[in-house]
Short mmCIF file of C-alpha atoms in Angstrom, two decimals:
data_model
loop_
_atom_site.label_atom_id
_atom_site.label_comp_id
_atom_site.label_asym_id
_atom_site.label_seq_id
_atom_site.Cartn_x
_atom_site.Cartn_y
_atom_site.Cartn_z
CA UNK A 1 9.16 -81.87 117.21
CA UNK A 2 5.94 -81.97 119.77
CA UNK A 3 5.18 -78.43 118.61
CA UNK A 4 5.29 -79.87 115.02
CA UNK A 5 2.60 -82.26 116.06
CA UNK A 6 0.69 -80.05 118.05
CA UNK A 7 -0.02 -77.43 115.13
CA UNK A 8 -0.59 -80.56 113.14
CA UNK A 9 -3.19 -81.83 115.02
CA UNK A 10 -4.67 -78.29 115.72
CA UNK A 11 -5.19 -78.34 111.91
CA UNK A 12 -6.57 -81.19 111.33
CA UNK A 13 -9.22 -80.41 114.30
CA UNK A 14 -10.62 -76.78 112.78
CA UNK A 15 -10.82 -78.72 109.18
CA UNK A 16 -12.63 -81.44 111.48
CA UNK A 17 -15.39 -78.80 112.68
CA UNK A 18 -15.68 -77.04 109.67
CA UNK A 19 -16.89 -80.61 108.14
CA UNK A 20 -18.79 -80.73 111.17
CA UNK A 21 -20.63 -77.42 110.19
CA UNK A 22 -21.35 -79.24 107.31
CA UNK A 23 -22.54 -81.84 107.94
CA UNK A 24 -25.42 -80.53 110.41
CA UNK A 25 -26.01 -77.85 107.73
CA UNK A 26 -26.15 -80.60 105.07
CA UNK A 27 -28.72 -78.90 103.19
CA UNK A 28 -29.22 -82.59 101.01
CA UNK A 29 -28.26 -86.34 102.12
CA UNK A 30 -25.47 -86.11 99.09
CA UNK A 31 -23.91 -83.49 100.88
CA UNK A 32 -23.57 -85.25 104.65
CA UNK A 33 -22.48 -88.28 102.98
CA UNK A 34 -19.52 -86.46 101.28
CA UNK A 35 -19.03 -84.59 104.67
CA UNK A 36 -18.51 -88.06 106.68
CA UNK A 37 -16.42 -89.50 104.19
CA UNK A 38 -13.98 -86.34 104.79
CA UNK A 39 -14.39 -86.48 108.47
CA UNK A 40 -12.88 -90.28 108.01
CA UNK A 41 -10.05 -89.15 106.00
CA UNK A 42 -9.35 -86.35 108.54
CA UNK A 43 -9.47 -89.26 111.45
CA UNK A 44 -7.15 -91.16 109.71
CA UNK A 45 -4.73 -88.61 109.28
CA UNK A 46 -5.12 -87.28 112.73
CA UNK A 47 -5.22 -91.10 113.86
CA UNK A 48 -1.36 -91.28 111.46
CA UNK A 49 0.39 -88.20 113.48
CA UNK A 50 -0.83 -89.72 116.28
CA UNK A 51 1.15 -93.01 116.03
CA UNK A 52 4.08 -90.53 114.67
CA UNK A 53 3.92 -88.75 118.02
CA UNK A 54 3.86 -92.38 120.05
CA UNK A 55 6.31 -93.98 118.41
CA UNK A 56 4.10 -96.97 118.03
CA UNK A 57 2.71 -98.12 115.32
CA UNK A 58 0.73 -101.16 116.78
CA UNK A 59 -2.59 -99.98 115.51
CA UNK A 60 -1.99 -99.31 111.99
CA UNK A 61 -4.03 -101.99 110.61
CA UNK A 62 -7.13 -99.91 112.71
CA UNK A 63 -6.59 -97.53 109.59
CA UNK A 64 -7.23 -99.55 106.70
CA UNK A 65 -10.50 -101.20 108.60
CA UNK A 66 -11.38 -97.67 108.97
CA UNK A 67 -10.89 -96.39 105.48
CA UNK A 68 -12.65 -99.56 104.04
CA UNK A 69 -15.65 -99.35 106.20
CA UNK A 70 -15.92 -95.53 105.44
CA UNK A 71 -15.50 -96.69 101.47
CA UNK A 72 -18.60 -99.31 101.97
CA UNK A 73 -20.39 -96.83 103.73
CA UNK A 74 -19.95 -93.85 101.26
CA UNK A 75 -20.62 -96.03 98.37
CA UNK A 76 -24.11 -97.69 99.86
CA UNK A 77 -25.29 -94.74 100.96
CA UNK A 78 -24.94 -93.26 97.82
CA UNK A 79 -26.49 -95.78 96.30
CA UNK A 80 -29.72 -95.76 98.72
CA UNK A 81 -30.26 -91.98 97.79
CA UNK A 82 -30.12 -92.79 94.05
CA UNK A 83 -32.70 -95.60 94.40
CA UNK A 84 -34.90 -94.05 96.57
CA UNK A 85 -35.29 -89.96 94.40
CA UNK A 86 -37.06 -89.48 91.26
CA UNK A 87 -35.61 -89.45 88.17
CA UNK A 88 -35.27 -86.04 87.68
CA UNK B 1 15.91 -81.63 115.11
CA UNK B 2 17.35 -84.06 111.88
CA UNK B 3 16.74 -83.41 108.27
CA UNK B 4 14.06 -86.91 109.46
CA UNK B 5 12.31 -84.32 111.68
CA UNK B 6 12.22 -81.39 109.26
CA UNK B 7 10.91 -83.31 105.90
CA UNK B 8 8.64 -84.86 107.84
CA UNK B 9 7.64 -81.68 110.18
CA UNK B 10 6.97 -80.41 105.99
CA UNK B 11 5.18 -82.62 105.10
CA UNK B 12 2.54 -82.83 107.54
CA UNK B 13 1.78 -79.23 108.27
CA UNK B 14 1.45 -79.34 104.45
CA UNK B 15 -1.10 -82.16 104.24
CA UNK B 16 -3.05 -80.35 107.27
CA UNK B 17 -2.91 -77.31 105.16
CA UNK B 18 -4.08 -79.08 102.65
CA UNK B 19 -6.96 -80.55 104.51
CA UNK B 20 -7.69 -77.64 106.20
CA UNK B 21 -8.30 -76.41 102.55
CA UNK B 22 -10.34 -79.05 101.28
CA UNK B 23 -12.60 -78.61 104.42
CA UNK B 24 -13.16 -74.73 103.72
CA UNK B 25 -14.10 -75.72 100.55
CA UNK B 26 -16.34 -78.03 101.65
CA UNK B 27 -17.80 -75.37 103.78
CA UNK B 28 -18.06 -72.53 101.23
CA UNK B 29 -18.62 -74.15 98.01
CA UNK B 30 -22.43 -74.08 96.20
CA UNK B 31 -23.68 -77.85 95.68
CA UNK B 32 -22.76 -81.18 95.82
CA UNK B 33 -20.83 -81.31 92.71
CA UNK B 34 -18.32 -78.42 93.59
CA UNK B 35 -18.03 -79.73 97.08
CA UNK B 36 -17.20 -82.81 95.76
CA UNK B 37 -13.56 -81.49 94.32
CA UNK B 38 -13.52 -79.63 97.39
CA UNK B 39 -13.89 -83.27 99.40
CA UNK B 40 -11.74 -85.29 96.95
CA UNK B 41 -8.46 -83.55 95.79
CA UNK B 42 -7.21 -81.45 98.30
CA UNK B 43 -8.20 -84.34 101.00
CA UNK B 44 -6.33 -87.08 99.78
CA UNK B 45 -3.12 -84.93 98.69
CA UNK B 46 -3.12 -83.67 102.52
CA UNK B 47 -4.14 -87.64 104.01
CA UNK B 48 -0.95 -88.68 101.56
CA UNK B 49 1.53 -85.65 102.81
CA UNK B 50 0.59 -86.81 106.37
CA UNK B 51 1.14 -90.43 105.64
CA UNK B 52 4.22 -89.84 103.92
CA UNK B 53 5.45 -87.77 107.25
CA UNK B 54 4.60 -90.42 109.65
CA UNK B 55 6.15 -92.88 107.62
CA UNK B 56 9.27 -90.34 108.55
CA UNK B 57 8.55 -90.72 111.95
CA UNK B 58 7.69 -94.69 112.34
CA UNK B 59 10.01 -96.39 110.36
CA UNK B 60 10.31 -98.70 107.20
CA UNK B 61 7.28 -101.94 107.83
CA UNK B 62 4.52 -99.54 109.17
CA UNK B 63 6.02 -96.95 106.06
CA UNK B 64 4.69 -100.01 103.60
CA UNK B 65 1.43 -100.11 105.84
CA UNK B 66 0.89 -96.34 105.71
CA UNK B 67 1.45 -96.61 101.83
CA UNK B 68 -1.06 -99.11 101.52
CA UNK B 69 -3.89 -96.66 103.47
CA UNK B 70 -2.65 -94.26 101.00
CA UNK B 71 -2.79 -96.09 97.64
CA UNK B 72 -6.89 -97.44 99.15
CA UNK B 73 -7.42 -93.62 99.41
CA UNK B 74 -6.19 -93.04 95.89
CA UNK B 75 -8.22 -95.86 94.44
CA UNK B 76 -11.75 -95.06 96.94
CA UNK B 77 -11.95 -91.40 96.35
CA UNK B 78 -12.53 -91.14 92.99
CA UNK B 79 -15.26 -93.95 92.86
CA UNK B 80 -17.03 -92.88 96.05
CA UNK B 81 -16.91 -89.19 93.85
CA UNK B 82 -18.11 -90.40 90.93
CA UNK B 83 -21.00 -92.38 92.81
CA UNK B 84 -22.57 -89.69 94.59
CA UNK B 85 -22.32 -87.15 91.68
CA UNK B 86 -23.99 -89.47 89.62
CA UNK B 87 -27.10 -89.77 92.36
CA UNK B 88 -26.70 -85.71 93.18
CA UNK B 89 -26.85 -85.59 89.31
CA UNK B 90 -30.17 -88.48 89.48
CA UNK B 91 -31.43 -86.40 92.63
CA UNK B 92 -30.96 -83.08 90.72
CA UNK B 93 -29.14 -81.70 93.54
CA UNK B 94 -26.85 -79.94 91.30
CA UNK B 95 -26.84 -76.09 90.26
CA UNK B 96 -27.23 -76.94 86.13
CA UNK B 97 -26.45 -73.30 85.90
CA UNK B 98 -22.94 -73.13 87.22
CA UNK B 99 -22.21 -76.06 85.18
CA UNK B 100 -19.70 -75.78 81.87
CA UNK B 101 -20.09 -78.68 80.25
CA UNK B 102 -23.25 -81.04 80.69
CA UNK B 103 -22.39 -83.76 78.70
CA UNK B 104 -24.35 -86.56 80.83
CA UNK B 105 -27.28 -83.94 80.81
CA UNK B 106 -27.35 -84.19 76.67
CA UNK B 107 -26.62 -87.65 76.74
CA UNK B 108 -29.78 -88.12 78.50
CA UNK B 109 -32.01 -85.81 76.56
CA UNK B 110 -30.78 -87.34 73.20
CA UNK B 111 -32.08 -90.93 74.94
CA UNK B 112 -35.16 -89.47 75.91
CA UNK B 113 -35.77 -87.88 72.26
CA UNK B 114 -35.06 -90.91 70.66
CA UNK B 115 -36.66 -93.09 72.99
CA UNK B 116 -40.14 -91.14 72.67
#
């Protein structure tokens, strides 16, 4: 079952740097704001087989503070860029 | 190795897979709007397949917690996509050429016509 968890996490890490590429390639705000709000999801899954692998689930309300804050984040940001460009 | 182990062992190489996917996408796709379905769909299908496998793992309370960080995910996505499409729309940061349909972007000339 480790070797399940292993390949997991090996997954999850080479879709992490991949969104990493992204986001230091970026090429427009829009497009690093979309790449951290992946990066959270992938934490949060990584941060899930994790706890699967401990057997310990102690932390799990770590994940919704983390998907909320990346939620607020996304959404603000978003909203910053919109104010601040011209209308087409 | 239990049937436990081997849905679950499913079920979370799948949602890797499946995030794996999304990030490729979000690697190889044109502009903001196609990297959006990239960063959307195939993310939150693979965040759900893992939850659903460590729920497997941990047990039936932190199963209910996982499906709560799976149901926010479900209901966050979608606004956080339509958000920054509408300000990559606003920003013109999208390729109007690759586009099918462009209903907001006839919407908005029709105001513009009529408002002049």
């Amino acid at each position: 079952m480790s070797v399940v968890f292993a390949i997991t996490f090996a997954l999850l890490s080479v879709a992490g740097l991949l969104v990493i590429v992204r986001l230091l390639r970026g090429r427009t705000t829009l497009d690093r704001i979309v790449a951290v709000d992946v990066f959270v999801t992938l934490i949060v899954a990584s941060a899930c087989v994790g706890m699967g692998y401990l057997q310990d689930a102690s932390n799990i309300a770590l994940l919704l503070a983390f998907a909320l804050l990346a939620f607020i984040g996304s959404v603000s940001a978003a909203r910053l860029v919109e104010r601040k460009e011209p209308y087409r | 190795m239990n049937w436990i182990d081997v849905v679950s062992a499913v079920l979370m190489i799948g949602g890797a897979l499946s995030c794996l996917l999304g990030a490729i996408g979000l690697l190889s796709f044109p502009d903001v709007a196609a990297r959006l379905q990239a960063a959307t769909k195939p993310q939150t299908l693979g965040l759900i397949l893992v939850l659903i496998g460590a729920a497997f793992q941990l047990g039936f309370p932190e199963a209910l917690a996982l499906a709560l960080v799976g149901l926010f995910q479900m209901l966050t996505a979608p606004i956080v996509a339509q958000l920054v499409g509408r300000a990559a729309y606003r920003a013109d940061s999208i390729r109007r050429d690759t586009l099918v349909i462009d209903e907001l972007g006839e919407r908005l000339d029709r105001e513009r016509s009529s408002a002049r």
